[in-house]
mmCIF file of C-alpha atoms and ligand atoms in Angstrom:
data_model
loop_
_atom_site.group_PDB
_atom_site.id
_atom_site.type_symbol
_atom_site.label_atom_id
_atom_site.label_comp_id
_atom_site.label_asym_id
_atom_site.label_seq_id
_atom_site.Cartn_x
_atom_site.Cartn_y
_atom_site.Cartn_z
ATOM 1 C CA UNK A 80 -19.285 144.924 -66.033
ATOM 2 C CA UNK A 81 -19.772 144.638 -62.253
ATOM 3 C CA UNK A 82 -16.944 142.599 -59.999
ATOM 4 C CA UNK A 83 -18.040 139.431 -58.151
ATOM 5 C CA UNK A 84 -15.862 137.308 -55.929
ATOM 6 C CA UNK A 85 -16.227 134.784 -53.707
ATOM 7 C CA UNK A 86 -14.432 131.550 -51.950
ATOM 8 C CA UNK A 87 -14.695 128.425 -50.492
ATOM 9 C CA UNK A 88 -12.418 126.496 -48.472
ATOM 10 C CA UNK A 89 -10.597 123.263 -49.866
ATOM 11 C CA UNK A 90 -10.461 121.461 -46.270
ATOM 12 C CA UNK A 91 -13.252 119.237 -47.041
ATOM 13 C CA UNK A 92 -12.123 117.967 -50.398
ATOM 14 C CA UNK A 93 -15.368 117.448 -51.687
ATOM 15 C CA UNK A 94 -17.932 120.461 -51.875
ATOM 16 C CA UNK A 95 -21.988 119.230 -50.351
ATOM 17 C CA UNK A 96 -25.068 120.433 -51.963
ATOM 18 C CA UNK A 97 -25.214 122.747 -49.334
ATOM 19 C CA UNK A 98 -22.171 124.677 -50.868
ATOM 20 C CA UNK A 99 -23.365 124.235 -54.650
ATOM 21 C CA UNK A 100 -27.016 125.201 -54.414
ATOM 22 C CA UNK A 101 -26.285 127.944 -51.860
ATOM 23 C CA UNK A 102 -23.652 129.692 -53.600
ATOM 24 C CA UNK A 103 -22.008 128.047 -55.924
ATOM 25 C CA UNK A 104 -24.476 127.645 -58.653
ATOM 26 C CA UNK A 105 -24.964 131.052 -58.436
ATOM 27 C CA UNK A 106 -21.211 131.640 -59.061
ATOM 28 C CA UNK A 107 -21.412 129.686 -62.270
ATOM 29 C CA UNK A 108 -24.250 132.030 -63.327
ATOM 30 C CA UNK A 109 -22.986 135.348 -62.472
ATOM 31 C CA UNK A 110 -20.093 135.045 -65.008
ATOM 32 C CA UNK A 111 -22.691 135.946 -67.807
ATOM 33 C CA UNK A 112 -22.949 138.934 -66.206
ATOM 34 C CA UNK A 113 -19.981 139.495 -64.311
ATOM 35 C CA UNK A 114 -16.177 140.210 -64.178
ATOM 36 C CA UNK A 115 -15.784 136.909 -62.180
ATOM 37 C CA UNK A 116 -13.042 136.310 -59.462
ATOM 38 C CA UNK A 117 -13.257 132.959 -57.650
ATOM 39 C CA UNK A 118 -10.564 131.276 -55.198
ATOM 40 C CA UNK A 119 -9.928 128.638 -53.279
ATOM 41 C CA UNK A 120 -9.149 130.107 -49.948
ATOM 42 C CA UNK A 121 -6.066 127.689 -48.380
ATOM 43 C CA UNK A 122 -4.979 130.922 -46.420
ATOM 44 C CA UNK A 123 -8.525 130.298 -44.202
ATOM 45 C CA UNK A 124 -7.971 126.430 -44.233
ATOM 46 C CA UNK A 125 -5.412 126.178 -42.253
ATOM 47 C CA UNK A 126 -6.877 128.135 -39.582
ATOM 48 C CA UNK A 127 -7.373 124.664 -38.250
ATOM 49 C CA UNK A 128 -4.473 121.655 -38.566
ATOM 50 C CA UNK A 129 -4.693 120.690 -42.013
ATOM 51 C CA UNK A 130 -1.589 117.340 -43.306
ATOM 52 C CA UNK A 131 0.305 119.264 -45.842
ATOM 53 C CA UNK A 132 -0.493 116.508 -48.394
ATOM 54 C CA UNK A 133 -3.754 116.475 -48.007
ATOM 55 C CA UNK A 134 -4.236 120.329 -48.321
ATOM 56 C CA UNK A 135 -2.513 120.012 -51.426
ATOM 57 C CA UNK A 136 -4.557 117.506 -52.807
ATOM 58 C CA UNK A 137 -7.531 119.073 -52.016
ATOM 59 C CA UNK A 138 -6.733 122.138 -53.480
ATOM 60 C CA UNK A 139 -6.486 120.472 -56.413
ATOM 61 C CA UNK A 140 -9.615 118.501 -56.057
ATOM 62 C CA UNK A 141 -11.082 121.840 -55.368
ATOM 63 C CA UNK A 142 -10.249 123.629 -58.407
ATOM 64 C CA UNK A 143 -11.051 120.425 -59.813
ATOM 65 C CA UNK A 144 -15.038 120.622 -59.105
ATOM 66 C CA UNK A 145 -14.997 124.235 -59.603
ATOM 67 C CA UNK A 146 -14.451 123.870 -63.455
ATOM 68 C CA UNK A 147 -16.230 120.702 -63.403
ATOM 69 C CA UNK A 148 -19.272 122.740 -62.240
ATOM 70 C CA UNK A 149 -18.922 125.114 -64.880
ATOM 71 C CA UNK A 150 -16.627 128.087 -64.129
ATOM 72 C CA UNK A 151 -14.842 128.911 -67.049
ATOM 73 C CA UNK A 152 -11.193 129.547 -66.853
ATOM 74 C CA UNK A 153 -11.433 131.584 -70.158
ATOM 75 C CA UNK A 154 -14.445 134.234 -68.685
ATOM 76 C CA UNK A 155 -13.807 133.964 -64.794
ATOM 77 C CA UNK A 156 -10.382 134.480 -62.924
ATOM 78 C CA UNK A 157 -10.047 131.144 -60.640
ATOM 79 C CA UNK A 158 -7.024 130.793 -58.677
ATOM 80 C CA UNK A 159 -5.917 130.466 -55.100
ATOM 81 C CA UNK A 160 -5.792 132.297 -52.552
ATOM 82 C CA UNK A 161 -2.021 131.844 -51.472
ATOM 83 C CA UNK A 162 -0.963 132.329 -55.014
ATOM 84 C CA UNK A 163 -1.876 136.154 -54.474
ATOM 85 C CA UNK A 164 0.118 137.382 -51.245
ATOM 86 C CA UNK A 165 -1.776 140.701 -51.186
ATOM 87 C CA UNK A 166 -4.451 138.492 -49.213
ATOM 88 C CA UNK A 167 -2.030 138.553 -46.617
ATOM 89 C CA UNK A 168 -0.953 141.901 -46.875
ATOM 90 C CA UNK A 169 -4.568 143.621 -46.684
ATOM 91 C CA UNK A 170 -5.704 141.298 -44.332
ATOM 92 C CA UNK A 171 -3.267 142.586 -41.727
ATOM 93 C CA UNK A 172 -4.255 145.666 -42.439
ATOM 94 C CA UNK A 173 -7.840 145.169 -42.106
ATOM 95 C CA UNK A 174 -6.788 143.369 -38.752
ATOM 96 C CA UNK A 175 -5.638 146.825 -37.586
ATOM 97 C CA UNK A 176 -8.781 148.169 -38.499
ATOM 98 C CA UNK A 177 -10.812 145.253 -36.324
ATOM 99 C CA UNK A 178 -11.971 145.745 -32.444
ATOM 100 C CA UNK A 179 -11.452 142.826 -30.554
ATOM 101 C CA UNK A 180 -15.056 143.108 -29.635
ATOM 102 C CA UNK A 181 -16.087 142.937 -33.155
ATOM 103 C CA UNK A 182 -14.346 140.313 -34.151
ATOM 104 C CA UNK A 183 -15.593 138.150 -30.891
ATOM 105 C CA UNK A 184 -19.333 138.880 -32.108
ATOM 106 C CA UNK A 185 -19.030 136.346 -35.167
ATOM 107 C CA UNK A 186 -20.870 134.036 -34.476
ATOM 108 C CA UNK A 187 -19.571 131.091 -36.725
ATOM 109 C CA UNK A 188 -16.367 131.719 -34.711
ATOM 110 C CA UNK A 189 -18.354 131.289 -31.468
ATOM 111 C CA UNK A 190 -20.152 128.114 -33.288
ATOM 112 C CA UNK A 191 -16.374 127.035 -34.352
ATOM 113 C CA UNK A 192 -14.691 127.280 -31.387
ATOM 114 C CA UNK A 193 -17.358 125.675 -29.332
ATOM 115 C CA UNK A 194 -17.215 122.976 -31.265
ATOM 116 C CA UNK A 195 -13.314 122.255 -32.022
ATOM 117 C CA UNK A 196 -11.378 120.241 -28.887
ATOM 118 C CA UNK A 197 -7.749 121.201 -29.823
ATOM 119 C CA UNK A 198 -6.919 124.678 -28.660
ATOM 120 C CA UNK A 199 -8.467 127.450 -31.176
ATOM 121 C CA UNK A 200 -5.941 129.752 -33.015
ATOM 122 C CA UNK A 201 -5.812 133.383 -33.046
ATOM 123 C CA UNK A 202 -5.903 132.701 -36.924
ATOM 124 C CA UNK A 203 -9.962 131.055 -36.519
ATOM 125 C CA UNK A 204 -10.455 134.550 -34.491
ATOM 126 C CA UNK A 205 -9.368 136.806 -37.501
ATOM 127 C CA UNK A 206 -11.094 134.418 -40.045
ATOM 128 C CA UNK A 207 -13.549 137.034 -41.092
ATOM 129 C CA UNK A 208 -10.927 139.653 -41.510
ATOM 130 C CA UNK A 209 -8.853 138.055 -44.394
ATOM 131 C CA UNK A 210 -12.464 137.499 -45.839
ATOM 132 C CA UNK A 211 -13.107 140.952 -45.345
ATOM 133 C CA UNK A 212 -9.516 141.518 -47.645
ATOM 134 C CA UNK A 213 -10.581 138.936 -50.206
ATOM 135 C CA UNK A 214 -13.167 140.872 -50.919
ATOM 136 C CA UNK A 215 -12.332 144.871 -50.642
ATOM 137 C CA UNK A 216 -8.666 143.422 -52.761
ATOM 138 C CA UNK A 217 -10.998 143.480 -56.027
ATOM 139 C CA UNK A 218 -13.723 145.994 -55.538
ATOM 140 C CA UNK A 219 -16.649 143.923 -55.678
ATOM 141 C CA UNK A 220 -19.932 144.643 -56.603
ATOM 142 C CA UNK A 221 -21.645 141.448 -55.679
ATOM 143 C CA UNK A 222 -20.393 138.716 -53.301
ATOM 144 C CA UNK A 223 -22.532 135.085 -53.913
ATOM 145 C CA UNK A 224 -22.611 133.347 -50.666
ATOM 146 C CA UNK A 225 -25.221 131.169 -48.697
ATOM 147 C CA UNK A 226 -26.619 132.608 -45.577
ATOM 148 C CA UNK A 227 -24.086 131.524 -43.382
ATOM 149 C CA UNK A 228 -21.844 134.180 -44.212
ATOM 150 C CA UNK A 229 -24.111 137.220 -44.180
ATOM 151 C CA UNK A 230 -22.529 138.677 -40.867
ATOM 152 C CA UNK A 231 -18.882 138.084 -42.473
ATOM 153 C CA UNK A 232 -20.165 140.692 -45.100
ATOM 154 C CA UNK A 233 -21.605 143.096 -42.812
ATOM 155 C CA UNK A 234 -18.248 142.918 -41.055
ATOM 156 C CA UNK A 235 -16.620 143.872 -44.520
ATOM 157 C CA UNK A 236 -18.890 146.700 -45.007
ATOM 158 C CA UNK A 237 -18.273 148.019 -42.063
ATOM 159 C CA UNK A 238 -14.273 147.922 -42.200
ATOM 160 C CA UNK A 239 -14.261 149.304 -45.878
ATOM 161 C CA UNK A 240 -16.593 151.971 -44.159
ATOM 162 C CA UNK A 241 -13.896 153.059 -41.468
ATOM 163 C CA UNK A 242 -11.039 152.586 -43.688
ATOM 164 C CA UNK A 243 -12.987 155.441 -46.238
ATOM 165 C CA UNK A 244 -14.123 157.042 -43.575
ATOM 166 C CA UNK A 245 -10.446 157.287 -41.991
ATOM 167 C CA UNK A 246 -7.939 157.640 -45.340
ATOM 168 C CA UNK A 247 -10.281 158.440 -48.577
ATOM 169 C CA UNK A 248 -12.683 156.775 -50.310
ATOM 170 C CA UNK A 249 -10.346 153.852 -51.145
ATOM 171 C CA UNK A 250 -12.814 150.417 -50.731
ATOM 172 C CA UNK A 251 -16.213 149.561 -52.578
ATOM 173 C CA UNK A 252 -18.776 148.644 -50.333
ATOM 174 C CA UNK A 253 -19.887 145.096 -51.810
ATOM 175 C CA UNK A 254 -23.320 143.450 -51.159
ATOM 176 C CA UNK A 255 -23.886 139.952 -50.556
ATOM 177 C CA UNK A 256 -25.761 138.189 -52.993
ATOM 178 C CA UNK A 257 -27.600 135.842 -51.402
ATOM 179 C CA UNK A 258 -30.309 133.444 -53.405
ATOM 180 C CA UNK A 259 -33.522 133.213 -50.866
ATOM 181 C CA UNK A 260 -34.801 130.006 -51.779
ATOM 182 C CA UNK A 261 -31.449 128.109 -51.603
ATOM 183 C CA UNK A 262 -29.519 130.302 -48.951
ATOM 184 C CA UNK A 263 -29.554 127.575 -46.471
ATOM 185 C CA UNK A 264 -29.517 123.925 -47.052
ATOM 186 C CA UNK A 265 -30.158 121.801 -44.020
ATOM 187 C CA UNK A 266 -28.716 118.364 -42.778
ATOM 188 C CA UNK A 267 -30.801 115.273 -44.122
ATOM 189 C CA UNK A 268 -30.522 114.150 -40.952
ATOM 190 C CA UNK A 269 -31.402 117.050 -38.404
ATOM 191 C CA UNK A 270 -33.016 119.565 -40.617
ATOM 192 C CA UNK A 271 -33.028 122.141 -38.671
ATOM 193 C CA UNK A 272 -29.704 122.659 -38.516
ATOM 194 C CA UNK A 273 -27.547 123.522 -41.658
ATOM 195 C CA UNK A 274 -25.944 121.354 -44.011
ATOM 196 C CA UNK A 275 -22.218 120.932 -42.755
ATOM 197 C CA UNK A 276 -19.211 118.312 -43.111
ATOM 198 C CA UNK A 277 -19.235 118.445 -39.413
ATOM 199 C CA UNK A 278 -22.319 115.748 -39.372
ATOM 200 C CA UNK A 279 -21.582 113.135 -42.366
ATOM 201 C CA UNK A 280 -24.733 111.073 -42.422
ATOM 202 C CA UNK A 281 -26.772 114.097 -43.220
ATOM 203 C CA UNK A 282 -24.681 115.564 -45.838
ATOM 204 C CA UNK A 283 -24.595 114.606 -49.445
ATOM 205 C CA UNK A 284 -20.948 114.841 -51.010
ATOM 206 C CA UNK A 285 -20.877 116.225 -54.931
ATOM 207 C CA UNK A 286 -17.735 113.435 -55.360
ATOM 208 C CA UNK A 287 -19.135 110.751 -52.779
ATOM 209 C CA UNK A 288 -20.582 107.194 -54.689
ATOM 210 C CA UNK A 289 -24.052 108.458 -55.968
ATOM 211 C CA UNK A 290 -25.088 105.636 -54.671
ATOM 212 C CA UNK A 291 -24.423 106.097 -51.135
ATOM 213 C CA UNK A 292 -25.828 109.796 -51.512
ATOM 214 C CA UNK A 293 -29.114 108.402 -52.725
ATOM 215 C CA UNK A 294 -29.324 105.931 -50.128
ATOM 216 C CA UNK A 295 -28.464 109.040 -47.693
ATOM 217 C CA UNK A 296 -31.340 110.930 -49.410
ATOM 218 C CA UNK A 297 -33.495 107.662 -49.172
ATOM 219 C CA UNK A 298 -33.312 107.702 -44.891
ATOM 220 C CA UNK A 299 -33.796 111.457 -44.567
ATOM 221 C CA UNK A 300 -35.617 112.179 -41.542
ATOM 222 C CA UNK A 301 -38.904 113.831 -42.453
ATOM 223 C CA UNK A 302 -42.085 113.452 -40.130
ATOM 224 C CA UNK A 303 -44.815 111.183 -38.682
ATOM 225 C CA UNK A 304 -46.999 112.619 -41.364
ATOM 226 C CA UNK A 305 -47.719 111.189 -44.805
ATOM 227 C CA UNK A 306 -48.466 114.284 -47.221
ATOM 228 C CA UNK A 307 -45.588 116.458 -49.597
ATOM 229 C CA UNK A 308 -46.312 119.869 -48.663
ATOM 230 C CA UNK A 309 -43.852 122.983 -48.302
ATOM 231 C CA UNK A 310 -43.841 124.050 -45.020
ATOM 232 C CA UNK A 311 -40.405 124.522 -43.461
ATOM 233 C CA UNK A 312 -41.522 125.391 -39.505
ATOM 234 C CA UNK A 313 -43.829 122.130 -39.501
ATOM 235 C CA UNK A 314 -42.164 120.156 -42.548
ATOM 236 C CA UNK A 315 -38.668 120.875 -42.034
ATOM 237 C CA UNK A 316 -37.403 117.815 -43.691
ATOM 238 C CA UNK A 317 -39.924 117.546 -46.327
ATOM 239 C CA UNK A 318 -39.500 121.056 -47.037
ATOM 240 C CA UNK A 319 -35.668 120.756 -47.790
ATOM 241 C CA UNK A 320 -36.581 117.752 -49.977
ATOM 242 C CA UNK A 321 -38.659 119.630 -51.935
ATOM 243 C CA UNK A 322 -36.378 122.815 -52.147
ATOM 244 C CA UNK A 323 -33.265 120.445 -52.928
ATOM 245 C CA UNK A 324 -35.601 118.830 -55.796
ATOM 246 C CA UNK A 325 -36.382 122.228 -57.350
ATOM 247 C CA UNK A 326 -33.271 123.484 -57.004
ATOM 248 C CA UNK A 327 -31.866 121.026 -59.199
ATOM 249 C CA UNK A 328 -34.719 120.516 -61.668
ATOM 250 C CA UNK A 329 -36.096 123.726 -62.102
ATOM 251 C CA UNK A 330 -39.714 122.964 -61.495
ATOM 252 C CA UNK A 331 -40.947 125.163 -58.996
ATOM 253 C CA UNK A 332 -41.865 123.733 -55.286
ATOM 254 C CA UNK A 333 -45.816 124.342 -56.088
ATOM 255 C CA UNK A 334 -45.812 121.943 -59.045
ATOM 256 C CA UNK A 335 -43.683 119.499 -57.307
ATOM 257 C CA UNK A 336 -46.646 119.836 -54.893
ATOM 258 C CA UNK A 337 -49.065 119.226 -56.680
ATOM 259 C CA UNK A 338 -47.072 116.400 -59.213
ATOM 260 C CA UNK A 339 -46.503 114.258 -55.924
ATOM 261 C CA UNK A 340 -50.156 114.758 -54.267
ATOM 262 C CA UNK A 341 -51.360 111.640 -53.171
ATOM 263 C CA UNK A 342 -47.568 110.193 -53.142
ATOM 264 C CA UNK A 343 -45.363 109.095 -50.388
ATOM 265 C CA UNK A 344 -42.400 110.574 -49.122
ATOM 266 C CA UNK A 345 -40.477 107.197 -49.937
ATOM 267 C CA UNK A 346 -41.585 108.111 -53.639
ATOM 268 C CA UNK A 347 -40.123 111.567 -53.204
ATOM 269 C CA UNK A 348 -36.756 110.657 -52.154
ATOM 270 C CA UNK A 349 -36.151 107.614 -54.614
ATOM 271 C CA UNK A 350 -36.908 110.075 -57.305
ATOM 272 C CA UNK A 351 -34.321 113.137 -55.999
ATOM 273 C CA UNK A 352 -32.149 110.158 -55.533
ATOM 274 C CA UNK A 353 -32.140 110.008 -59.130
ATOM 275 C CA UNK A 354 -32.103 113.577 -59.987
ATOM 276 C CA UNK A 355 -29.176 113.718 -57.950
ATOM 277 C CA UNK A 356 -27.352 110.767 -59.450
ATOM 278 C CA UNK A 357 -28.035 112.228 -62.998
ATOM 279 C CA UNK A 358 -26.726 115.786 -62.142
ATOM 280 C CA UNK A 359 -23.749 114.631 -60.300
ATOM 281 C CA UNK A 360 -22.483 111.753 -62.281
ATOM 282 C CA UNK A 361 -21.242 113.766 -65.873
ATOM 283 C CA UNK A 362 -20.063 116.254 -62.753
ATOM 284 C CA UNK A 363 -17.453 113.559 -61.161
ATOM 285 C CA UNK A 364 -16.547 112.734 -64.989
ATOM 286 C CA UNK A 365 -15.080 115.906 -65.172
ATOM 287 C CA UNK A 366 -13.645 116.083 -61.991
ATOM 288 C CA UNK A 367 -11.475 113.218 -62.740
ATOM 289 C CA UNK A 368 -10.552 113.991 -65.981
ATOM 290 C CA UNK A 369 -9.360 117.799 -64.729
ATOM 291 C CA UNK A 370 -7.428 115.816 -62.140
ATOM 292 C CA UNK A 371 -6.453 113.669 -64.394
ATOM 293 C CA UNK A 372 -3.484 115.997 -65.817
ATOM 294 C CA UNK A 373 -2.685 118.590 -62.973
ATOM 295 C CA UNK A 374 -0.170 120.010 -64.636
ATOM 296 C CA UNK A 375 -2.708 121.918 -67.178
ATOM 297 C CA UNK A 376 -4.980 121.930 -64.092
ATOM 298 C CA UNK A 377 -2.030 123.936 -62.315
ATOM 299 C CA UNK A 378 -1.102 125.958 -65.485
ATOM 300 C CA UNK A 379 -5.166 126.971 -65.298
ATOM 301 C CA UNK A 380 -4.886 128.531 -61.978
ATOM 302 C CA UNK A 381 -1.402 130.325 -62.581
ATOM 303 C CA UNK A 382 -3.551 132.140 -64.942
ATOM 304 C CA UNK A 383 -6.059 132.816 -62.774
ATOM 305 C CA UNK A 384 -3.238 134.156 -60.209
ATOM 306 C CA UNK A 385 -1.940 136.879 -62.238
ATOM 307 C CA UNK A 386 -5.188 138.199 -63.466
ATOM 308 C CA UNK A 387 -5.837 138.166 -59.972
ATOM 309 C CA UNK A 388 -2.428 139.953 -58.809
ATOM 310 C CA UNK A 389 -3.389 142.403 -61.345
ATOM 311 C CA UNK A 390 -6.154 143.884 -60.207
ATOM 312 C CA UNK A 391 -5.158 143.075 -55.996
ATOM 313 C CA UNK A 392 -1.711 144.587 -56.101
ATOM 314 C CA UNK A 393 -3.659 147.918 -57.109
ATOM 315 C CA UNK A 394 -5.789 148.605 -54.907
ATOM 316 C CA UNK A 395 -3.275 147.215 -52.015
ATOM 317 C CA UNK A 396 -0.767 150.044 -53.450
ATOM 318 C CA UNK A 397 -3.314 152.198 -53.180
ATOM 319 C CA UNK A 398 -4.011 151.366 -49.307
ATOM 320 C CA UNK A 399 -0.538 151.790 -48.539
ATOM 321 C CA UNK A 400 -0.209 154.798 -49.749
ATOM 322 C CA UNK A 401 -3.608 156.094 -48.229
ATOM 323 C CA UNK A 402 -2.242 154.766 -44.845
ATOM 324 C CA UNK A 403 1.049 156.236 -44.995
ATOM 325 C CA UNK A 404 3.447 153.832 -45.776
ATOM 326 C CA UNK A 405 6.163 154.958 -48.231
ATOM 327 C CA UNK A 406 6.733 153.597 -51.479
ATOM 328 C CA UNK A 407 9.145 151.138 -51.948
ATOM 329 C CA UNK A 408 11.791 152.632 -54.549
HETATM 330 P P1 TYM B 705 -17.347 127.646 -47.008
HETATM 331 O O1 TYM B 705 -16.148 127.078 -47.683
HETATM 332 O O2 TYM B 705 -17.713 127.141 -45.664
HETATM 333 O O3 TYM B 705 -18.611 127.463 -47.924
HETATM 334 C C1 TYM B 705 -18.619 127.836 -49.287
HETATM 335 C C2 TYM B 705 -19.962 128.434 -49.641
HETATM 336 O O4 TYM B 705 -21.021 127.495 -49.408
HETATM 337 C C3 TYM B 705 -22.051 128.127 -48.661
HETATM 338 N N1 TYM B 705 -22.723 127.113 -47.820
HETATM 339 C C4 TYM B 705 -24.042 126.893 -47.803
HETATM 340 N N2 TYM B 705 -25.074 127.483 -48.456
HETATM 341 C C5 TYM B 705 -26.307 127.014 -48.217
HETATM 342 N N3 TYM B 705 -26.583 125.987 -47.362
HETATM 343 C C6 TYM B 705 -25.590 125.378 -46.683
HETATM 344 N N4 TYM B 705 -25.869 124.366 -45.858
HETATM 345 C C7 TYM B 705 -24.249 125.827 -46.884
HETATM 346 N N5 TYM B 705 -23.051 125.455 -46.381
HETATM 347 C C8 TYM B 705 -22.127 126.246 -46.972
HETATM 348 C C9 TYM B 705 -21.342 129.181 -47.829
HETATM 349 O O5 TYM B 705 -22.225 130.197 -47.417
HETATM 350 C C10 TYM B 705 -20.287 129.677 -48.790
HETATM 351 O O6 TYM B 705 -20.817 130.681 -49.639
HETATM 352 N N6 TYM B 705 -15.791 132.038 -45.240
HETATM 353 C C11 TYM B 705 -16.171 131.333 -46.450
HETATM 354 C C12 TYM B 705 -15.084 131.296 -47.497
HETATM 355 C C13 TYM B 705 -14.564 132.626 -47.936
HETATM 356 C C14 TYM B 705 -15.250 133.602 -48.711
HETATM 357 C C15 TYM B 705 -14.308 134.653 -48.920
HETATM 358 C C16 TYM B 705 -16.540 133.700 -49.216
HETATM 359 C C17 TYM B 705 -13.299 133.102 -47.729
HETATM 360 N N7 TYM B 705 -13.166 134.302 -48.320
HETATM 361 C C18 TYM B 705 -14.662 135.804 -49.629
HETATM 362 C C19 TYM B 705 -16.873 134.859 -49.928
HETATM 363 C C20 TYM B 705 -15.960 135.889 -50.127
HETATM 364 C C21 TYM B 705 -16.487 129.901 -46.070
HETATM 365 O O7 TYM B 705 -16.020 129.386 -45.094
HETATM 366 O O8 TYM B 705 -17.238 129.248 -46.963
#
């Protein structure tokens, strides 16, 4: 079976739709066809100032909505990232690998660092590099992310690339896997711009009151027009509505068309309100009963850490010894 990995950060506690229908629905699917490897990546997290208590907690809270969405402990390897210190190890390789130059081009670091007012790490600069080790550690075939993170994999590519290129064929090249119609989510509130924690009236929380996300999804900005059509340079609002509402029903966008022709967009978003409130609700159930006995929850992603270790301390073993280092006797 192919490899697949992928990871999202714990800082925000709870994941948006943004996160889900971008990638990780698609990570809940590609364990039927998969050997899965998921983490929660606390090495990247604290790339800004995270409270130690918090970081914990949502790492558990993390984990928590991961299984709750349906990755199965049993099939998929789900652990985190700090548990398996060969993260570390290859990234600082892979940092030796990285021009300055190249890492400067990335242009969520650019996007990051504009935004953030306390002074920006070194560790926000080499962000992409540990994801670049996260990655090459397991050989993947496939890595399901939303658009956001395409240039991260290019950068990967390209560093597996020179490391082959330089020592041996050592690194699989992995390809991102990247779902069209979902690949970017955008803010209810500016759609234009994507989906992010960093603006919290347009963003719909997976563990927020459903409630409060339907009344978020009732006041999404749409247009001075009055009819449901897809059309995402004219529509941009509507158009996420409608791709939102798909996503999560599985009707296509042309029937949802044509089901609300002659209908308001007020009728529109009362009704995702709803969809949304019935997928997430049995979703939070779980959370809390996952969270409910962490010690299980914990036991769960020990598991995951030494399938993980498993297959990471090979191929870092392997990089050593392509690089020169001797082995430790
Ligand atoms: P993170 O934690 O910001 O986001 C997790 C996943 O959610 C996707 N995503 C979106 N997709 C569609 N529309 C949106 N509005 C939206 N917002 C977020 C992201 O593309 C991502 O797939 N650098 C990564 C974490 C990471 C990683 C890795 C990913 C670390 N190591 C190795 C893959 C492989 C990140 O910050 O994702």
């Amino acid at each position: 079976r192919p490899r697949v990995l992928s990871g999202i950060q714990p800082t925000a506690g709870s994941f948006h739709l943004g996160n889900y229908l971008g990638a990780l629905r698609q990570w809940v699917a590609l364990q039927d066809t998969h050997d899965a490897f998921y983490c929660v990546v606390d090495l990247h997290a604290i790339t800004v100032e995270q409270d130690p208590k918090v970081l914990r907690q949502n790492t558990r809270v993390s984990a928590a909505q991961l299984l709750a969405l349906g990755i199965d402990p049993d099939r998929s390897s789900l652990f985190v990232q700090s548990h398996v210190p060969e993260h570390a190890q290859l990234g600082w390789v892979m940092q030796c690998m990285t021009g300055f130059g190249e890492a400067g081009r990335m242009t969520q670091f650019k996007d990051k660092s504009a935004r953030q007012e306390a002074s920006v790490g070194v560790g926000l600069f080499t962000y992409p590099i540990l994801q670049a080790a996260d990655i090459l550690l397991y050989q993947a075939h496939h890595v399901p992310v939303g658009e956001d993170q395409r240039q991260h994999l290019e950068l990967t590519r390209d560093l597996a690339q020179r490391f082959n290129t330089r020592y041996g064929k050592t690194f699989r090249l992995p390809e991102p896997y990247i779902v069209k119609d979902t690949a970017k989510i955008y803010d209810l509130q500016d759609p234009t711009s994507k989906m992010s924690k960093s603006v919290p009236a347009g963003v719909v929380e997976l563990l927020d009151d459903p409630k409060r996300s339907a009344k978020k999804i009732r006041s999404a900005v749409t247009d001075t027009g009055r009819e449901i059509v897809y059309d995402p340079a004219a529509k941009a609002g509507v158009s996420n509505l409608l791709v939102i509402f798909s996503a999560l029903t599985g009707r296509s966008v042309e029937s949802l068309v044509a089901d609300y022709d002659g209908k308001g967009y007020g009728d529109l978003k009362k009704d995702l309100g709803e969809v949304f409130t019935e997928f997430v609700t049995p979703v939070q159930a779980r959370v809390a009963e996952y969270l409910d006995d962490t010690a299980e929850l914990d036991k769960v992603l020990a598991r995951g850490a030494e399938r993980a270790r498993s297959v990471a301390s090979k191929t870092l073993a392997r990089a050593y010894d392509r690089i020169g280092f001797l082995t430790a006797t």
